[in-house]
PDB file of C-alpha atoms in Angstrom:
ATOM      1  CA  ASN A 237      25.810 -41.161  -8.717  1.00  0.00           C
ATOM      2  CA  ALA A 238      22.115 -41.861  -9.297  1.00  0.00           C
ATOM      3  CA  GLY A 239      21.868 -44.051  -6.169  1.00  0.00           C
ATOM      4  CA  VAL A 240      18.943 -46.492  -6.253  1.00  0.00           C
ATOM      5  CA  THR A 241      16.706 -46.240  -9.314  1.00  0.00           C
ATOM      6  CA  GLN A 242      13.289 -47.884  -9.541  1.00  0.00           C
ATOM      7  CA  THR A 243      11.104 -48.269 -12.600  1.00  0.00           C
ATOM      8  CA  PRO A 244       8.280 -47.811 -13.293  1.00  0.00           C
ATOM      9  CA  LYS A 245       7.086 -45.084 -10.903  1.00  0.00           C
ATOM     10  CA  PHE A 246       3.418 -46.010 -11.320  1.00  0.00           C
ATOM     11  CA  ARG A 247       1.591 -49.022 -12.691  1.00  0.00           C
ATOM     12  CA  ILE A 248      -1.932 -50.336 -12.830  1.00  0.00           C
ATOM     13  CA  LEU A 249      -2.383 -54.072 -13.291  1.00  0.00           C
ATOM     14  CA  LYS A 250      -5.411 -56.255 -13.809  1.00  0.00           C
ATOM     15  CA  ILE A 251      -5.923 -59.253 -11.553  1.00  0.00           C
ATOM     16  CA  GLY A 252      -3.888 -62.186 -12.806  1.00  0.00           C
ATOM     17  CA  GLN A 253      -1.423 -60.137 -14.841  1.00  0.00           C
ATOM     18  CA  SER A 254       2.281 -60.315 -14.179  1.00  0.00           C
ATOM     19  CA  MET A 255       4.991 -57.697 -14.107  1.00  0.00           C
ATOM     20  CA  THR A 256       8.556 -57.038 -13.045  1.00  0.00           C
ATOM     21  CA  LEU A 257       9.569 -54.095 -10.896  1.00  0.00           C
ATOM     22  CA  GLN A 258      13.056 -53.002 -11.769  1.00  0.00           C
ATOM     23  CA  CYS A 259      15.707 -51.838  -9.309  1.00  0.00           C
ATOM     24  CA  THR A 260      19.287 -50.870 -10.038  1.00  0.00           C
ATOM     25  CA  GLN A 261      21.978 -49.256  -7.906  1.00  0.00           C
ATOM     26  CA  ASP A 262      25.298 -47.700  -8.884  1.00  0.00           C
ATOM     27  CA  MET A 263      26.973 -47.673  -5.455  1.00  0.00           C
ATOM     28  CA  ASN A 264      28.524 -51.152  -5.741  1.00  0.00           C
ATOM     29  CA  HIS A 265      26.536 -52.308  -2.714  1.00  0.00           C
ATOM     30  CA  ASN A 266      26.402 -56.026  -2.056  1.00  0.00           C
ATOM     31  CA  TYR A 267      23.144 -55.961  -0.112  1.00  0.00           C
ATOM     32  CA  MET A 268      19.807 -55.192  -1.738  1.00  0.00           C
ATOM     33  CA  TYR A 269      16.250 -55.306  -0.419  1.00  0.00           C
ATOM     34  CA  TRP A 270      12.636 -55.110  -1.523  1.00  0.00           C
ATOM     35  CA  TYR A 271       9.968 -53.678   0.782  1.00  0.00           C
ATOM     36  CA  ARG A 272       6.283 -52.988   0.445  1.00  0.00           C
ATOM     37  CA  GLN A 273       4.390 -50.274   2.273  1.00  0.00           C
ATOM     38  CA  ASP A 274       0.628 -50.326   2.697  1.00  0.00           C
ATOM     39  CA  PRO A 275      -1.236 -47.083   3.560  1.00  0.00           C
ATOM     40  CA  GLY A 276      -0.470 -45.836   7.079  1.00  0.00           C
ATOM     41  CA  MET A 277       1.898 -48.686   7.788  1.00  0.00           C
ATOM     42  CA  GLY A 278       5.635 -49.160   8.051  1.00  0.00           C
ATOM     43  CA  LEU A 279       7.682 -50.962   5.440  1.00  0.00           C
ATOM     44  CA  LYS A 280       7.677 -54.757   5.346  1.00  0.00           C
ATOM     45  CA  LEU A 281      10.576 -56.725   3.907  1.00  0.00           C
ATOM     46  CA  ILE A 282       9.673 -58.956   0.955  1.00  0.00           C
ATOM     47  CA  TYR A 283      13.038 -60.342  -0.173  1.00  0.00           C
ATOM     48  CA  TYR A 284      16.656 -59.452   0.240  1.00  0.00           C
ATOM     49  CA  SER A 285      19.994 -60.376  -1.302  1.00  0.00           C
ATOM     50  CA  VAL A 286      23.493 -60.371   0.179  1.00  0.00           C
ATOM     51  CA  GLY A 287      25.204 -60.660  -3.174  1.00  0.00           C
ATOM     52  CA  ALA A 288      24.867 -61.800  -6.778  1.00  0.00           C
ATOM     53  CA  GLY A 289      23.259 -65.218  -6.925  1.00  0.00           C
ATOM     54  CA  ILE A 290      22.086 -65.152  -3.288  1.00  0.00           C
ATOM     55  CA  THR A 291      18.548 -64.256  -2.249  1.00  0.00           C
ATOM     56  CA  ASP A 292      16.392 -64.961   0.776  1.00  0.00           C
ATOM     57  CA  LYS A 293      12.847 -64.408   1.989  1.00  0.00           C
ATOM     58  CA  GLY A 294      11.795 -61.575   4.232  1.00  0.00           C
ATOM     59  CA  GLU A 295       8.587 -61.125   6.227  1.00  0.00           C
ATOM     60  CA  VAL A 296       6.064 -61.189   3.354  1.00  0.00           C
ATOM     61  CA  PRO A 297       7.476 -63.144   0.360  1.00  0.00           C
ATOM     62  CA  ASN A 298       4.302 -64.896  -0.835  1.00  0.00           C
ATOM     63  CA  GLY A 299       3.284 -63.922  -4.358  1.00  0.00           C
ATOM     64  CA  TYR A 300       6.698 -62.544  -5.287  1.00  0.00           C
ATOM     65  CA  ASN A 301       9.949 -63.797  -6.783  1.00  0.00           C
ATOM     66  CA  VAL A 302      13.376 -62.229  -7.120  1.00  0.00           C
ATOM     67  CA  SER A 303      16.662 -62.870  -8.828  1.00  0.00           C
ATOM     68  CA  ARG A 304      20.111 -61.303  -8.485  1.00  0.00           C
ATOM     69  CA  SER A 305      22.313 -62.032 -11.455  1.00  0.00           C
ATOM     70  CA  THR A 306      24.458 -58.897 -11.102  1.00  0.00           C
ATOM     71  CA  THR A 307      25.570 -56.674  -8.240  1.00  0.00           C
ATOM     72  CA  GLU A 308      23.669 -53.719  -9.711  1.00  0.00           C
ATOM     73  CA  ASP A 309      20.225 -55.179 -10.415  1.00  0.00           C
ATOM     74  CA  PHE A 310      17.582 -56.754  -8.192  1.00  0.00           C
ATOM     75  CA  PRO A 311      14.243 -57.171 -10.021  1.00  0.00           C
ATOM     76  CA  LEU A 312      11.032 -58.144  -8.218  1.00  0.00           C
ATOM     77  CA  ARG A 313       8.547 -60.317 -10.091  1.00  0.00           C
ATOM     78  CA  LEU A 314       4.792 -60.522  -9.494  1.00  0.00           C
ATOM     79  CA  GLU A 315       3.467 -63.596 -11.303  1.00  0.00           C
ATOM     80  CA  LEU A 316      -0.305 -63.474 -10.702  1.00  0.00           C
ATOM     81  CA  ALA A 317      -1.253 -60.039  -9.467  1.00  0.00           C
ATOM     82  CA  ALA A 318      -3.893 -59.856  -6.735  1.00  0.00           C
ATOM     83  CA  PRO A 319      -5.643 -56.837  -5.175  1.00  0.00           C
ATOM     84  CA  SER A 320      -3.754 -57.549  -1.928  1.00  0.00           C
ATOM     85  CA  GLN A 321      -0.555 -56.607  -3.748  1.00  0.00           C
ATOM     86  CA  THR A 322      -1.723 -53.033  -4.212  1.00  0.00           C
ATOM     87  CA  SER A 323       1.000 -51.135  -2.383  1.00  0.00           C
ATOM     88  CA  VAL A 324       4.049 -48.926  -2.720  1.00  0.00           C
ATOM     89  CA  TYR A 325       7.211 -50.906  -3.342  1.00  0.00           C
ATOM     90  CA  PHE A 326      10.635 -49.679  -2.279  1.00  0.00           C
ATOM     91  CA  CYS A 327      13.995 -51.050  -3.237  1.00  0.00           C
ATOM     92  CA  ALA A 328      17.056 -50.364  -1.089  1.00  0.00           C
ATOM     93  CA  SER A 329      20.725 -51.202  -1.033  1.00  0.00           C
ATOM     94  CA  SER A 330      23.451 -51.120   1.590  1.00  0.00           C
ATOM     95  CA  TYR A 331      27.162 -51.564   2.038  1.00  0.00           C
ATOM     96  CA  SER A 332      28.084 -54.856   3.667  1.00  0.00           C
ATOM     97  CA  GLY A 333      30.437 -53.292   6.176  1.00  0.00           C
ATOM     98  CA  GLY A 334      28.960 -54.780   9.303  1.00  0.00           C
ATOM     99  CA  LEU A 335      26.311 -53.586  11.716  1.00  0.00           C
ATOM    100  CA  ALA A 336      28.057 -50.271  12.237  1.00  0.00           C
ATOM    101  CA  LYS A 337      27.722 -49.354   8.583  1.00  0.00           C
ATOM    102  CA  ASN A 338      24.416 -50.858   7.550  1.00  0.00           C
ATOM    103  CA  ILE A 339      22.943 -47.660   6.131  1.00  0.00           C
ATOM    104  CA  GLN A 340      20.259 -48.507   3.613  1.00  0.00           C
ATOM    105  CA  TYR A 341      19.659 -46.197   0.660  1.00  0.00           C
ATOM    106  CA  PHE A 342      16.165 -46.250  -0.756  1.00  0.00           C
ATOM    107  CA  GLY A 343      14.709 -45.666  -4.182  1.00  0.00           C
ATOM    108  CA  ALA A 344      11.753 -43.364  -4.837  1.00  0.00           C
ATOM    109  CA  GLY A 345       9.275 -46.245  -4.948  1.00  0.00           C
ATOM    110  CA  THR A 346       6.866 -47.864  -7.393  1.00  0.00           C
ATOM    111  CA  ARG A 347       3.162 -47.294  -6.792  1.00  0.00           C
ATOM    112  CA  LEU A 348       1.224 -50.352  -7.900  1.00  0.00           C
ATOM    113  CA  SER A 349      -2.521 -50.766  -8.101  1.00  0.00           C
ATOM    114  CA  VAL A 350      -4.122 -54.125  -8.895  1.00  0.00           C
ATOM    115  CA  LEU A 351      -7.733 -53.841 -10.032  1.00  0.00           C
TER     116      LEU A 351
ATOM    117  CA  ASP B 139      13.747 -59.827  16.350  1.00  0.00           C
ATOM    118  CA  ALA B 140      13.870 -56.925  18.746  1.00  0.00           C
ATOM    119  CA  LYS B 141      10.983 -54.491  18.521  1.00  0.00           C
ATOM    120  CA  THR B 142      10.662 -50.762  19.017  1.00  0.00           C
ATOM    121  CA  THR B 143       7.822 -48.662  20.381  1.00  0.00           C
ATOM    122  CA  GLN B 144       7.258 -45.066  19.323  1.00  0.00           C
ATOM    123  CA  PRO B 145       4.465 -42.546  19.901  1.00  0.00           C
ATOM    124  CA  THR B 146       2.069 -42.381  16.990  1.00  0.00           C
ATOM    125  CA  SER B 147       2.320 -38.636  16.474  1.00  0.00           C
ATOM    126  CA  MET B 148       3.911 -35.466  17.836  1.00  0.00           C
ATOM    127  CA  ASP B 149       3.768 -31.755  17.100  1.00  0.00           C
ATOM    128  CA  CYS B 150       6.638 -29.312  17.373  1.00  0.00           C
ATOM    129  CA  ALA B 151       6.833 -25.550  16.883  1.00  0.00           C
ATOM    130  CA  GLU B 152       9.093 -24.365  14.099  1.00  0.00           C
ATOM    131  CA  GLY B 153      12.516 -23.383  15.438  1.00  0.00           C
ATOM    132  CA  ARG B 154      12.167 -25.458  18.576  1.00  0.00           C
ATOM    133  CA  ALA B 155      13.877 -28.747  19.313  1.00  0.00           C
ATOM    134  CA  ALA B 156      11.942 -31.870  18.398  1.00  0.00           C
ATOM    135  CA  ASN B 157      12.558 -34.793  20.753  1.00  0.00           C
ATOM    136  CA  LEU B 158      11.357 -38.131  19.419  1.00  0.00           C
ATOM    137  CA  PRO B 159      11.470 -41.044  21.886  1.00  0.00           C
ATOM    138  CA  CYS B 160      11.848 -44.735  21.140  1.00  0.00           C
ATOM    139  CA  ASN B 161      11.630 -47.704  23.490  1.00  0.00           C
ATOM    140  CA  HIS B 162      13.589 -50.846  22.690  1.00  0.00           C
ATOM    141  CA  SER B 163      13.648 -52.763  25.957  1.00  0.00           C
ATOM    142  CA  THR B 164      14.586 -56.110  24.363  1.00  0.00           C
ATOM    143  CA  ILE B 165      17.601 -54.803  22.469  1.00  0.00           C
ATOM    144  CA  SER B 166      20.533 -57.193  22.443  1.00  0.00           C
ATOM    145  CA  GLY B 167      24.151 -56.294  23.042  1.00  0.00           C
ATOM    146  CA  ASN B 168      25.282 -56.041  19.438  1.00  0.00           C
ATOM    147  CA  GLU B 169      22.250 -54.314  17.954  1.00  0.00           C
ATOM    148  CA  TYR B 170      22.483 -50.767  16.720  1.00  0.00           C
ATOM    149  CA  VAL B 171      19.717 -48.182  16.837  1.00  0.00           C
ATOM    150  CA  TYR B 172      19.072 -46.587  13.442  1.00  0.00           C
ATOM    151  CA  TRP B 173      16.782 -43.639  12.710  1.00  0.00           C
ATOM    152  CA  TYR B 174      15.203 -42.922   9.348  1.00  0.00           C
ATOM    153  CA  ARG B 175      12.529 -40.536   8.181  1.00  0.00           C
ATOM    154  CA  GLN B 176      10.029 -40.655   5.367  1.00  0.00           C
ATOM    155  CA  ILE B 177       8.761 -37.416   3.885  1.00  0.00           C
ATOM    156  CA  HIS B 178       5.358 -37.740   2.213  1.00  0.00           C
ATOM    157  CA  SER B 179       5.570 -41.050   0.338  1.00  0.00           C
ATOM    158  CA  GLN B 180       9.227 -40.795  -0.647  1.00  0.00           C
ATOM    159  CA  GLY B 181      11.726 -43.512   0.141  1.00  0.00           C
ATOM    160  CA  PRO B 182      13.009 -43.469   3.732  1.00  0.00           C
ATOM    161  CA  GLN B 183      16.088 -41.344   4.373  1.00  0.00           C
ATOM    162  CA  TYR B 184      18.854 -42.233   6.813  1.00  0.00           C
ATOM    163  CA  ILE B 185      19.350 -39.805   9.706  1.00  0.00           C
ATOM    164  CA  ILE B 186      21.701 -41.241  12.316  1.00  0.00           C
ATOM    165  CA  HIS B 187      22.624 -44.421  14.170  1.00  0.00           C
ATOM    166  CA  GLY B 188      24.433 -45.499  17.331  1.00  0.00           C
ATOM    167  CA  LEU B 189      25.312 -48.395  19.614  1.00  0.00           C
ATOM    168  CA  LYS B 190      25.624 -46.993  23.134  1.00  0.00           C
ATOM    169  CA  ASN B 191      27.314 -43.615  22.956  1.00  0.00           C
ATOM    170  CA  ASN B 192      25.499 -40.437  22.077  1.00  0.00           C
ATOM    171  CA  GLU B 193      25.941 -39.430  18.457  1.00  0.00           C
ATOM    172  CA  THR B 194      25.608 -36.165  16.559  1.00  0.00           C
ATOM    173  CA  ASN B 195      25.740 -35.301  12.889  1.00  0.00           C
ATOM    174  CA  GLU B 196      24.612 -32.411  10.707  1.00  0.00           C
ATOM    175  CA  MET B 197      21.010 -33.556  10.817  1.00  0.00           C
ATOM    176  CA  ALA B 198      20.365 -34.639  14.390  1.00  0.00           C
ATOM    177  CA  SER B 199      21.570 -35.951  17.720  1.00  0.00           C
ATOM    178  CA  LEU B 200      20.926 -39.403  19.147  1.00  0.00           C
ATOM    179  CA  ILE B 201      20.789 -39.962  22.888  1.00  0.00           C
ATOM    180  CA  ILE B 202      20.856 -43.603  24.050  1.00  0.00           C
ATOM    181  CA  THR B 203      20.221 -44.401  27.703  1.00  0.00           C
ATOM    182  CA  GLU B 204      22.913 -46.185  29.642  1.00  0.00           C
ATOM    183  CA  ASP B 205      20.883 -49.410  29.819  1.00  0.00           C
ATOM    184  CA  ARG B 206      20.182 -49.055  26.056  1.00  0.00           C
ATOM    185  CA  LYS B 207      16.495 -49.716  26.564  1.00  0.00           C
ATOM    186  CA  SER B 208      15.455 -46.413  25.040  1.00  0.00           C
ATOM    187  CA  SER B 209      16.731 -43.617  22.861  1.00  0.00           C
ATOM    188  CA  THR B 210      15.756 -40.115  21.758  1.00  0.00           C
ATOM    189  CA  LEU B 211      16.277 -38.486  18.398  1.00  0.00           C
ATOM    190  CA  ILE B 212      16.741 -34.730  18.671  1.00  0.00           C
ATOM    191  CA  LEU B 213      16.220 -32.328  15.788  1.00  0.00           C
ATOM    192  CA  PRO B 214      17.743 -29.187  17.339  1.00  0.00           C
ATOM    193  CA  HIS B 215      15.887 -26.538  15.335  1.00  0.00           C
ATOM    194  CA  ALA B 216      12.913 -28.076  13.591  1.00  0.00           C
ATOM    195  CA  THR B 217      11.772 -26.590  10.290  1.00  0.00           C
ATOM    196  CA  LEU B 218       8.628 -27.180   8.253  1.00  0.00           C
ATOM    197  CA  ARG B 219      10.664 -29.467   6.000  1.00  0.00           C
ATOM    198  CA  ASP B 220      11.214 -31.808   8.959  1.00  0.00           C
ATOM    199  CA  THR B 221       7.534 -32.781   8.887  1.00  0.00           C
ATOM    200  CA  ALA B 222       7.733 -36.536   8.235  1.00  0.00           C
ATOM    201  CA  VAL B 223       7.303 -39.995   9.710  1.00  0.00           C
ATOM    202  CA  TYR B 224      10.314 -40.957  11.814  1.00  0.00           C
ATOM    203  CA  TYR B 225      11.271 -44.591  12.256  1.00  0.00           C
ATOM    204  CA  CYS B 226      13.417 -46.035  15.009  1.00  0.00           C
ATOM    205  CA  ILE B 227      14.880 -49.363  13.850  1.00  0.00           C
ATOM    206  CA  LEU B 228      17.051 -52.009  15.438  1.00  0.00           C
ATOM    207  CA  THR B 229      19.350 -53.901  13.141  1.00  0.00           C
ATOM    208  CA  THR B 230      19.203 -57.660  13.332  1.00  0.00           C
ATOM    209  CA  SER B 231      22.426 -59.551  13.594  1.00  0.00           C
ATOM    210  CA  GLY B 232      23.751 -61.526  10.674  1.00  0.00           C
ATOM    211  CA  THR B 233      21.667 -60.440   7.721  1.00  0.00           C
ATOM    212  CA  TYR B 234      21.214 -56.699   8.272  1.00  0.00           C
ATOM    213  CA  LYS B 235      17.441 -56.791   7.892  1.00  0.00           C
ATOM    214  CA  TYR B 236      15.372 -53.880   9.139  1.00  0.00           C
ATOM    215  CA  ILE B 237      12.095 -54.363  10.986  1.00  0.00           C
ATOM    216  CA  PHE B 238      10.018 -51.218  10.524  1.00  0.00           C
ATOM    217  CA  GLY B 239       7.309 -50.236  12.974  1.00  0.00           C
ATOM    218  CA  THR B 240       4.691 -47.615  12.194  1.00  0.00           C
ATOM    219  CA  GLY B 241       6.942 -44.747  13.318  1.00  0.00           C
ATOM    220  CA  THR B 242       6.138 -41.314  14.756  1.00  0.00           C
ATOM    221  CA  ARG B 243       4.398 -38.783  12.562  1.00  0.00           C
ATOM    222  CA  LEU B 244       6.060 -35.452  13.390  1.00  0.00           C
ATOM    223  CA  LYS B 245       4.278 -32.295  12.357  1.00  0.00           C
ATOM    224  CA  VAL B 246       6.246 -29.072  12.579  1.00  0.00           C
ATOM    225  CA  LEU B 247       3.935 -26.110  13.059  1.00  0.00           C
ATOM    226  CA  ALA B 248       4.598 -22.596  11.761  1.00  0.00           C
TER     227      ALA B 248
END
């Protein structure tokens, strides 16, 4: 199993450009998440999904959009990139087995710079 | 959402036990305590979790106080590879969201 795979690993965007961060998992997990991590800080939840077709906002959703058309994929879209979106983005997935089994598995991250 | 408080940083000698504390005084009855670590800038890695009983696995032990207001992660024989940021997280009921704090930066010294 590859686990959670994120692409690209690095990207530089100009202000106002758009891009999609890809995330796919092969563990048949229902739950998927997007986080961002600014330097020296903990991770902040952007969006999450509890299953195909269902998404909801996290702590910091402004400037981002998501979709979940399949169990495996959970892309994150930046429509108008801003310098404040310079960060490391992590995707995660978890088994929906209740609070006792909510172990999240993380991808390696996408490092994004907006200049 | 319940919050956790952890020391900003700690040092530990290689081969010694590393004891990382976490305060979670507002924890509710059905919330679990999860521990993760993040090495360099990699994705966080699951370590252990528990509700009220002490737990042990191949990586670590988790000690939760009887009132559940605090817990301690124990790495029994720390190695240089255990140098990382350690996060103590409380799960939120219903949607399984994690609220990350800034964690404890553990440095294992040779």
